[in-house]
PDB file of C-alpha atoms in Angstrom:
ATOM      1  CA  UNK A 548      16.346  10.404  12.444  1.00 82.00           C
ATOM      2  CA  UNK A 549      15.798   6.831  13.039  1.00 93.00           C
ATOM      3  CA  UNK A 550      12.321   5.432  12.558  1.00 95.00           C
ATOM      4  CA  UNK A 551      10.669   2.345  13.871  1.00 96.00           C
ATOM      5  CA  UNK A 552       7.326   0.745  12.904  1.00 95.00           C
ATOM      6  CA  UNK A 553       5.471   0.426  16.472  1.00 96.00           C
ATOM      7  CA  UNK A 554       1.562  -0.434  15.660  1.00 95.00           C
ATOM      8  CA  UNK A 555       0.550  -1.649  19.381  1.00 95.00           C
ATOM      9  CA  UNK A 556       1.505   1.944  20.996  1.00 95.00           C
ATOM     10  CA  UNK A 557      -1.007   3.343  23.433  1.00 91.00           C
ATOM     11  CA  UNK A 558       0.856   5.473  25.921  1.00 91.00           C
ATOM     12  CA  UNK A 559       3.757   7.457  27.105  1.00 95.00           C
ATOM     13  CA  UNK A 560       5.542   4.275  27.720  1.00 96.00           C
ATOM     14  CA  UNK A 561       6.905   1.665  25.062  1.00 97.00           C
ATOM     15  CA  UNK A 562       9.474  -1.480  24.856  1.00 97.00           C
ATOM     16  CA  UNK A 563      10.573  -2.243  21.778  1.00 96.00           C
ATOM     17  CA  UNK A 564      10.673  -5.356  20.804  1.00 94.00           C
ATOM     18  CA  UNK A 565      13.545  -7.888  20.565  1.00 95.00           C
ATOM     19  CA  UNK A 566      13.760  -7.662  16.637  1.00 93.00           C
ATOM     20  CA  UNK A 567      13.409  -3.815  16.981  1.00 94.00           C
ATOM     21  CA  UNK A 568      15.603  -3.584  20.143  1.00 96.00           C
ATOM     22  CA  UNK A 569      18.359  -5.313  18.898  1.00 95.00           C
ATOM     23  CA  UNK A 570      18.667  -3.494  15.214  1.00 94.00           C
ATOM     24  CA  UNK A 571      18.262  -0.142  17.822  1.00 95.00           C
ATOM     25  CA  UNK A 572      21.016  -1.102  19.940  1.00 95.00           C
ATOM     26  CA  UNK A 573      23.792  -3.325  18.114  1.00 95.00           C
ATOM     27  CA  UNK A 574      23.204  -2.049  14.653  1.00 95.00           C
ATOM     28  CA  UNK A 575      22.338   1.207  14.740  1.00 95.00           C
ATOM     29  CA  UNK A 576      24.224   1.676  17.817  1.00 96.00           C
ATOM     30  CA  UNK A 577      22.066   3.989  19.323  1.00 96.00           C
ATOM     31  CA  UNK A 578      22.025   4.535  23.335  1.00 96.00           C
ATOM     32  CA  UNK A 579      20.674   6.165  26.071  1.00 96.00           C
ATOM     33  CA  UNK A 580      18.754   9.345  25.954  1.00 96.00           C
ATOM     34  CA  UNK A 581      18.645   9.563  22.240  1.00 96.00           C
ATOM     35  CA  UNK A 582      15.708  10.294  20.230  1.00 97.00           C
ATOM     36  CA  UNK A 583      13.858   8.023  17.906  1.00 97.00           C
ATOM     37  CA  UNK A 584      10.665   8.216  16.186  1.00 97.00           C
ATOM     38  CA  UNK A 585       7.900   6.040  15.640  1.00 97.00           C
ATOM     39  CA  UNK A 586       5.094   5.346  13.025  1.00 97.00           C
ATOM     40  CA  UNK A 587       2.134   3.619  14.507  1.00 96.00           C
ATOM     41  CA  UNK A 588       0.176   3.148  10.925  1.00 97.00           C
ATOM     42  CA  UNK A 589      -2.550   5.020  12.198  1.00 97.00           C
ATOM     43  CA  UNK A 590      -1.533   8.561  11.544  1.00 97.00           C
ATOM     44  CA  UNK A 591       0.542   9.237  14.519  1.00 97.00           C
ATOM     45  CA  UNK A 592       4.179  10.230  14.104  1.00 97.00           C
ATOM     46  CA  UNK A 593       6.175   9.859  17.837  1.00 97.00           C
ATOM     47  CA  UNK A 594       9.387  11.437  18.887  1.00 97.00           C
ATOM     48  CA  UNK A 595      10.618   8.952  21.742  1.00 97.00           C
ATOM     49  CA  UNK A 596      13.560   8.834  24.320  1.00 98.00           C
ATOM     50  CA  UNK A 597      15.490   5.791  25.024  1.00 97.00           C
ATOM     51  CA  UNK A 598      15.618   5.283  28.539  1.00 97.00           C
ATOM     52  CA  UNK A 599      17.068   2.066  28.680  1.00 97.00           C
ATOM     53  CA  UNK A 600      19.135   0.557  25.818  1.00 96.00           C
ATOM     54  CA  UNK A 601      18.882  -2.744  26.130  1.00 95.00           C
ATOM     55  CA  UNK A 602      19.184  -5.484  23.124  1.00 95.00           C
ATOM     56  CA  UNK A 603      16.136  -7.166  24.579  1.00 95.00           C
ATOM     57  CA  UNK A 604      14.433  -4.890  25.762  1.00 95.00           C
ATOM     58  CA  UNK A 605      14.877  -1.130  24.970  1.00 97.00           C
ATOM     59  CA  UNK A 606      12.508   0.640  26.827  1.00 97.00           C
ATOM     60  CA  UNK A 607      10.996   4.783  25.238  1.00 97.00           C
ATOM     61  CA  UNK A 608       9.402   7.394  26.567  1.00 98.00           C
ATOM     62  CA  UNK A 609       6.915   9.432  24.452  1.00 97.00           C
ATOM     63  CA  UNK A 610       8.567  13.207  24.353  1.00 97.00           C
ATOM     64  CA  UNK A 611       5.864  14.348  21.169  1.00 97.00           C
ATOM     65  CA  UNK A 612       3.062  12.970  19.247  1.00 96.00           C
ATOM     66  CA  UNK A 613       1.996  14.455  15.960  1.00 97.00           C
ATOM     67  CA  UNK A 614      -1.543  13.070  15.140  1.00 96.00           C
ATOM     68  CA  UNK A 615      -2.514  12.495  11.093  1.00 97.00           C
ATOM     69  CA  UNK A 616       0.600  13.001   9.921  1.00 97.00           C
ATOM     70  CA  UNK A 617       0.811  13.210   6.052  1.00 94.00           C
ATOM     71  CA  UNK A 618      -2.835  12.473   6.172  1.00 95.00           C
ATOM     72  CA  UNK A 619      -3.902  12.271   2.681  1.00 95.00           C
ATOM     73  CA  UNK A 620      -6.982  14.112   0.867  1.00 96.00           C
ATOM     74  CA  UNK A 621      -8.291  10.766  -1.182  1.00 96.00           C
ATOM     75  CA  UNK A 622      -8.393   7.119  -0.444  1.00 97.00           C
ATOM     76  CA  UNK A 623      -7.218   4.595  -3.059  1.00 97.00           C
ATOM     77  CA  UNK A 624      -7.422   0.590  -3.390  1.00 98.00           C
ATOM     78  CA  UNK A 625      -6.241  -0.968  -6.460  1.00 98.00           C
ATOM     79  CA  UNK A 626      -6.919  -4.281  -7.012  1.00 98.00           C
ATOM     80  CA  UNK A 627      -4.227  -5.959  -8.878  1.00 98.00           C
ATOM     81  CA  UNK A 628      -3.834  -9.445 -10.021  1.00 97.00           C
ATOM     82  CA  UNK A 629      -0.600 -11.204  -8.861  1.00 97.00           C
ATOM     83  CA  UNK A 630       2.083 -11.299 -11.499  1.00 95.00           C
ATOM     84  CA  UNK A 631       3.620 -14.544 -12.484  1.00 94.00           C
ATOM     85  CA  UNK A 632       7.156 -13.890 -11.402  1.00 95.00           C
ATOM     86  CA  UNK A 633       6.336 -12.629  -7.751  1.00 95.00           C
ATOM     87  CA  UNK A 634       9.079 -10.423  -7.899  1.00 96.00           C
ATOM     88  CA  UNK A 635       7.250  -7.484  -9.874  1.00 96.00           C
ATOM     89  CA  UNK A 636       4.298  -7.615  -7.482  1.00 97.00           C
ATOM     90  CA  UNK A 637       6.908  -6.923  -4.760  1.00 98.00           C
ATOM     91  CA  UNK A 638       8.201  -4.496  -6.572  1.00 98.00           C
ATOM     92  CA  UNK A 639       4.993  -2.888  -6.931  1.00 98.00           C
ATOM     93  CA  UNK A 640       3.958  -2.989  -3.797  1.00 98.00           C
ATOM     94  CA  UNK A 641       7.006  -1.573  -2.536  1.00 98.00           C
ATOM     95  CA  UNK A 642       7.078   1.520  -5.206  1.00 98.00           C
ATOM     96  CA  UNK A 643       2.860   2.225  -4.637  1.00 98.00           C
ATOM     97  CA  UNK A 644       3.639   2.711  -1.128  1.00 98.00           C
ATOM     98  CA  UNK A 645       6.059   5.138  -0.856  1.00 97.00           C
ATOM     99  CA  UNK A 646       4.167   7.126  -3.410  1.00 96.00           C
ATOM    100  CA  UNK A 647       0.743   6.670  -1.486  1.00 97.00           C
ATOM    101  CA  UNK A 648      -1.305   3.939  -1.521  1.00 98.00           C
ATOM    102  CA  UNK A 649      -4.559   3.418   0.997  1.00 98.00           C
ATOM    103  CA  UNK A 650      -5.101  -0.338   0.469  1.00 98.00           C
ATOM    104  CA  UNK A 651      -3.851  -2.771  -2.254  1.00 98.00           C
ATOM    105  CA  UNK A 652      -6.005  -6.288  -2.908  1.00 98.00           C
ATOM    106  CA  UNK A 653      -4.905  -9.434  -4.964  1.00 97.00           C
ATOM    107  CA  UNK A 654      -6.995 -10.137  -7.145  1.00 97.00           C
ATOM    108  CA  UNK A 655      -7.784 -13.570  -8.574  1.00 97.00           C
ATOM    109  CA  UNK A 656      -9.430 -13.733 -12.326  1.00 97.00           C
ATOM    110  CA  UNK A 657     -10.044 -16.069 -14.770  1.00 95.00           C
ATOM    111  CA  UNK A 658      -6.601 -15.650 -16.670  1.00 95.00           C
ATOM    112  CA  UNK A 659      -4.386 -15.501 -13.372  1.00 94.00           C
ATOM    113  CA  UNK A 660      -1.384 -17.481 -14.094  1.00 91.00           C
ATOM    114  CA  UNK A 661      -0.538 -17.021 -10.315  1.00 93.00           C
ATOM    115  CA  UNK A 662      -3.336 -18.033  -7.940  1.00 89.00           C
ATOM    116  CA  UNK A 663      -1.571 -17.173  -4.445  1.00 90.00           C
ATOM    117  CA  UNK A 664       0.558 -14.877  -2.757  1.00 94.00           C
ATOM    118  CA  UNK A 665       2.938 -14.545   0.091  1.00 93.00           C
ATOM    119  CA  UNK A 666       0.574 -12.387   2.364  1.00 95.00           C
ATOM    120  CA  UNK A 667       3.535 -11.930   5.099  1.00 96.00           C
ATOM    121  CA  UNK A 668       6.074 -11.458   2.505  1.00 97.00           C
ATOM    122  CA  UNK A 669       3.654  -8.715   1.042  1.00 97.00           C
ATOM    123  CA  UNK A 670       3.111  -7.174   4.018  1.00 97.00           C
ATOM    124  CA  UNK A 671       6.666  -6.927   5.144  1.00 97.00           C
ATOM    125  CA  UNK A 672       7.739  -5.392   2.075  1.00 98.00           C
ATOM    126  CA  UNK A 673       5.136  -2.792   2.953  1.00 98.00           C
ATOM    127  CA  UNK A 674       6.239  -1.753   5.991  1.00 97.00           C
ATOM    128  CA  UNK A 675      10.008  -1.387   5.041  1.00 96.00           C
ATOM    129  CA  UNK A 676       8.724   0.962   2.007  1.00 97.00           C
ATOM    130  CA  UNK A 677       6.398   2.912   4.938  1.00 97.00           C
ATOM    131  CA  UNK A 678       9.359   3.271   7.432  1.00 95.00           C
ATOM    132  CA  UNK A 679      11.448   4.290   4.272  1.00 94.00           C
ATOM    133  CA  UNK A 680       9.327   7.048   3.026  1.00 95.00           C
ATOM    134  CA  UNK A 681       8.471   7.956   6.637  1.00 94.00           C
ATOM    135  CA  UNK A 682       4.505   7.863   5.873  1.00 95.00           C
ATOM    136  CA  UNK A 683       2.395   7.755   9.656  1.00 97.00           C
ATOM    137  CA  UNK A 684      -0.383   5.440   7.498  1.00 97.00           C
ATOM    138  CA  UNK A 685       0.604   1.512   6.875  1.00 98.00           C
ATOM    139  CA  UNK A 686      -1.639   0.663   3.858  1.00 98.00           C
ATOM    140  CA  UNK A 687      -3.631  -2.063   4.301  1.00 98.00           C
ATOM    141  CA  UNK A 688      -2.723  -4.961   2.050  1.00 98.00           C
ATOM    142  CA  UNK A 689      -6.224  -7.760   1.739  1.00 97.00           C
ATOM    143  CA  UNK A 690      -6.364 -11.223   1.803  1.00 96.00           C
ATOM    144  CA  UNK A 691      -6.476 -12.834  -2.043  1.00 96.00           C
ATOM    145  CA  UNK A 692      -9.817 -12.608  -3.664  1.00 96.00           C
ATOM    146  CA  UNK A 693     -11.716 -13.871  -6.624  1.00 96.00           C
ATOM    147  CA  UNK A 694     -13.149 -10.978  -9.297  1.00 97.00           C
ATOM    148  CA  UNK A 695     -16.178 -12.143  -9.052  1.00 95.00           C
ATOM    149  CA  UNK A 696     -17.085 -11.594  -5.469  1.00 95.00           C
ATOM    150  CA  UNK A 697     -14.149  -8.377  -5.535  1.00 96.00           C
ATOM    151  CA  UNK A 698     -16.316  -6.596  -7.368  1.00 95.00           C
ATOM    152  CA  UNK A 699     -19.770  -6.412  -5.734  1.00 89.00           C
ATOM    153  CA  UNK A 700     -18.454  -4.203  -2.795  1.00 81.00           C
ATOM    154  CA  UNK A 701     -16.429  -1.477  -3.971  1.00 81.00           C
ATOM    155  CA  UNK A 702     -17.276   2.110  -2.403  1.00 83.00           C
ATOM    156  CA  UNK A 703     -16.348   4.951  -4.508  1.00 89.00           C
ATOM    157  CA  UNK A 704     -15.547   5.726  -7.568  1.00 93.00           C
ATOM    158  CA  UNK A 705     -14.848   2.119  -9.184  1.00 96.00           C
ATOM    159  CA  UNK A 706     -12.156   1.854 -12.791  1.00 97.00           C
ATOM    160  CA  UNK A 707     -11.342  -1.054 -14.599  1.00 97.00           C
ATOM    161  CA  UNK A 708      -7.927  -0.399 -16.543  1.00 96.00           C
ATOM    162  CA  UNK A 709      -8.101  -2.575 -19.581  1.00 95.00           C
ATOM    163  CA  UNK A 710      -6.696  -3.006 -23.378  1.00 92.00           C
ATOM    164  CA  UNK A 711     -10.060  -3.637 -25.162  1.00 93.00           C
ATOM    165  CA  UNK A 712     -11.768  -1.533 -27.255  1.00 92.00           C
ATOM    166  CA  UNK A 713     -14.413   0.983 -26.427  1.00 91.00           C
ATOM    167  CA  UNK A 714     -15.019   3.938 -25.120  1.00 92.00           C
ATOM    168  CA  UNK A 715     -12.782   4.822 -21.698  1.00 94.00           C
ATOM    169  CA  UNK A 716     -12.435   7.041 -19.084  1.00 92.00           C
ATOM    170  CA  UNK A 717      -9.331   9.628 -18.640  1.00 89.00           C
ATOM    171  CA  UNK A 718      -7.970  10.063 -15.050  1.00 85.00           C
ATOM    172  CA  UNK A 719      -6.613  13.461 -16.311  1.00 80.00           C
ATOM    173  CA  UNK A 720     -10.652  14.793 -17.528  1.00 81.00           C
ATOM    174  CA  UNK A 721     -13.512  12.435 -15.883  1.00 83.00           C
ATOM    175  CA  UNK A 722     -12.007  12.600 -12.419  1.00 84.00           C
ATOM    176  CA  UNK A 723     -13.905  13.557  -9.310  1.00 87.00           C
ATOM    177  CA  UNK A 724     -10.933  14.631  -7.336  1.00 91.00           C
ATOM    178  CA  UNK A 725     -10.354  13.663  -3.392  1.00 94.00           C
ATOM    179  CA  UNK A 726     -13.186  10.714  -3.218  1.00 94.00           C
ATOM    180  CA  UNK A 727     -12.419   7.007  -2.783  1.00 96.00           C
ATOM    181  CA  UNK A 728     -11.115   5.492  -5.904  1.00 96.00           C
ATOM    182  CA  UNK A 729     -11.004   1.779  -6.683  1.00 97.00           C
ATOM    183  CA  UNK A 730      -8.823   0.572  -9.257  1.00 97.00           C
ATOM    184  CA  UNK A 731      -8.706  -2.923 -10.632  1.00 98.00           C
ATOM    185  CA  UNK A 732      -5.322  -3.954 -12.706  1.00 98.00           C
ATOM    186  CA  UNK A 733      -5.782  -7.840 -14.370  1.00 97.00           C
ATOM    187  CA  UNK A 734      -3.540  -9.928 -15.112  1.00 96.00           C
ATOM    188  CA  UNK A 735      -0.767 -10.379 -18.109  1.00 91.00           C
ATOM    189  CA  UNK A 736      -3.373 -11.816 -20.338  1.00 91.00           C
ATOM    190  CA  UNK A 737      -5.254  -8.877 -19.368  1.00 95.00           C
ATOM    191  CA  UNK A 738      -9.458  -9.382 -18.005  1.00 97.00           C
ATOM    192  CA  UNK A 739     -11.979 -11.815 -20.247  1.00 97.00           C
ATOM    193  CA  UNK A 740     -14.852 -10.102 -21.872  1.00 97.00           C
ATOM    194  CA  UNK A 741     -17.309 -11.710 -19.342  1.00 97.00           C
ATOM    195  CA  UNK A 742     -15.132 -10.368 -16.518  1.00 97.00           C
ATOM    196  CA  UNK A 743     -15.312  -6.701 -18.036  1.00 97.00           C
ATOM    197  CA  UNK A 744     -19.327  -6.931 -18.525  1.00 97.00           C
ATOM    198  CA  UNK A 745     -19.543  -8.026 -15.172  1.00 97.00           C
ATOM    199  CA  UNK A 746     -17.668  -4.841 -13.454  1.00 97.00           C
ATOM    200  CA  UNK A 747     -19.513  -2.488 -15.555  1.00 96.00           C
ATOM    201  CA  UNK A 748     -22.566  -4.009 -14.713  1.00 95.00           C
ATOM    202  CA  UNK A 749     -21.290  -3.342 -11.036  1.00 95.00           C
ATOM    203  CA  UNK A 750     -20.990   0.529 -11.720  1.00 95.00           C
ATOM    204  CA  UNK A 751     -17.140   0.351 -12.527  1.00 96.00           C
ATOM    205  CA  UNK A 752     -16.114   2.404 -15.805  1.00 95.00           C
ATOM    206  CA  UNK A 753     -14.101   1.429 -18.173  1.00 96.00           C
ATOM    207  CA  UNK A 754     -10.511   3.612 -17.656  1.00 94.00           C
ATOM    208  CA  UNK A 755      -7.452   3.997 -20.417  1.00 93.00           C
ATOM    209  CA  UNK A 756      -3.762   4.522 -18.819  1.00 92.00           C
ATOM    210  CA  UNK A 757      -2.425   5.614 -22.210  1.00 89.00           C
ATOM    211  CA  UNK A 758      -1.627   4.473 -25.578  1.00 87.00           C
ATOM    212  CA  UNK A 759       1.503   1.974 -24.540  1.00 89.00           C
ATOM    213  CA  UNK A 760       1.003  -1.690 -23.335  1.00 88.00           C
ATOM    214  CA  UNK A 761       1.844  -1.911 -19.880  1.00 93.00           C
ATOM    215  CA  UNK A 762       2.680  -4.772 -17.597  1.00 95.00           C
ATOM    216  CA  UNK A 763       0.346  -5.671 -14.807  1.00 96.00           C
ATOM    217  CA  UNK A 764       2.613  -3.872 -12.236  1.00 97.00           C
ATOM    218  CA  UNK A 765       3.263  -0.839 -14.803  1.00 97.00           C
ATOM    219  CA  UNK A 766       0.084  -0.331 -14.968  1.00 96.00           C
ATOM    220  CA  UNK A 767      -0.919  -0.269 -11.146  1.00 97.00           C
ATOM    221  CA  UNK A 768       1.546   1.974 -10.639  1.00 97.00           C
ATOM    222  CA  UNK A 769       0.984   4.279 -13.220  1.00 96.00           C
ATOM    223  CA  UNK A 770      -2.777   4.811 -11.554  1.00 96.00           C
ATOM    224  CA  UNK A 771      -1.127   5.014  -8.745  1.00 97.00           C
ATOM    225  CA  UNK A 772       0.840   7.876  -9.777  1.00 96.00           C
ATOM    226  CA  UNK A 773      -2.310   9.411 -11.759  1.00 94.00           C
ATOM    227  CA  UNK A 774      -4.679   9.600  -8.900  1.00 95.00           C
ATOM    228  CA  UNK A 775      -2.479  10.961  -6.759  1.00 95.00           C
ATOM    229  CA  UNK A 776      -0.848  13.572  -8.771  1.00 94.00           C
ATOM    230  CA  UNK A 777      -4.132  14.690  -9.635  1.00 93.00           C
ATOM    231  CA  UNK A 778      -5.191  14.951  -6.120  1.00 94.00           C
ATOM    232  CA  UNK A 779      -2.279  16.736  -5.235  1.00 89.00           C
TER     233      UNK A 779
END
């Protein structure tokens, strides 16, 4: 079935809009009386009518509402910093949210060789990969942010996946399974030794993702994928 991102719906009532109207009606060639559903990021999964199929304007009618659908048992943020080529941060973001992903923050540190992303671009991306993996939840994707002022405000459990030496946490045996989790991934150069004093000094722990040297996106996702396969 067809599925359209709709985050403003309050009612029984809805008009899609002009974008979303048109790709209904003269792409997908859908028409009158036939069902549709609808993600509103929030949880709730809609089954919806057309009543009018118009390329403007196609006007629904809510016929079922399924509240917290897919609602998941554990929250995760991972803080990543951007990738050089802009592409693999895409890619990431795209990949993290079909698998699950609760919110996703760039972060800015002292070996960054990117300083600034394509918020919109980001967020686009993110809603394709929602509507694609039909979640009900649109993960919330952060403005940019330094390390340093990241890292004083992180509920939950807080990791810092790095490649220096020292003692580290395994997601598979020191997990605390369906908390809040933040994650923070640095950049190609990987963190600076003041940078990892100063998150453990802020309560995060010190976390390995394996034995092979991953790239910045690798390694996001492959958190990604621990956290929730372990909170399965």
């Amino acid at each position: 079935m067809h599925l359209f991102y709709t985050p403003d719906i309050t009612g029984d009532q809805y008009d899609l809009n002009t974008e979303e109207s048109k790709h209904c009606i003269r792409v997908l060639r859908l028409q009158q009386n036939d069902i549709i559903q609808l993600i509103d990021g929030k949880g709730g999964l809609y089954d919806a009518k057309i009543v009018q199929a118009d390329p403007k304007k196609t006007s629904l009618t809510i016929v079922n509402c399924v509240r917290e659908y897919g609602k998941r048992n554990h929250y995760l943020h991972i803080a990543i910093a951007p990738t050089k080529n802009m592409e693999r941060l895409e890619w990431f973001v795209e990949k993290a949210t079909e698998i699950g992903i609760d919110e996703i923050t760039p972060l800015i540190c002292d070996r960054s060789e990117r300083k600034e992303v394509k918020f919109e671009r980001l967020n686009k991306i993110i809603t394709s990969a929602v509507k694609q993996s039909i979640k009900a939840y649109h993960p919330q994707l952060n403005e940019q942010v330094r390390f340093k002022d990241f890292i004083k405000n992180s509920p939950g459990q807080r990791y810092i996946a790095h490649c220096m030496d020292g003692n580290k946490l395994q997601f598979s045996t020191d997990l605390i399974k369906h908390d809040r989790y933040t994650v923070l991934i640095g950049p190609e150069g990987d963190f600076t030794p003041q940078e990892l004093e100063s998150a453990l000094s802020n309560g995060y722990q010190s976390l390995t993702l394996g034995t092979s040297r991953l790239r910045t996106e690798t390694a996001a996702l492959e958190a990604c994928f621990e956290l929730n396969f372990l909170n399965r």
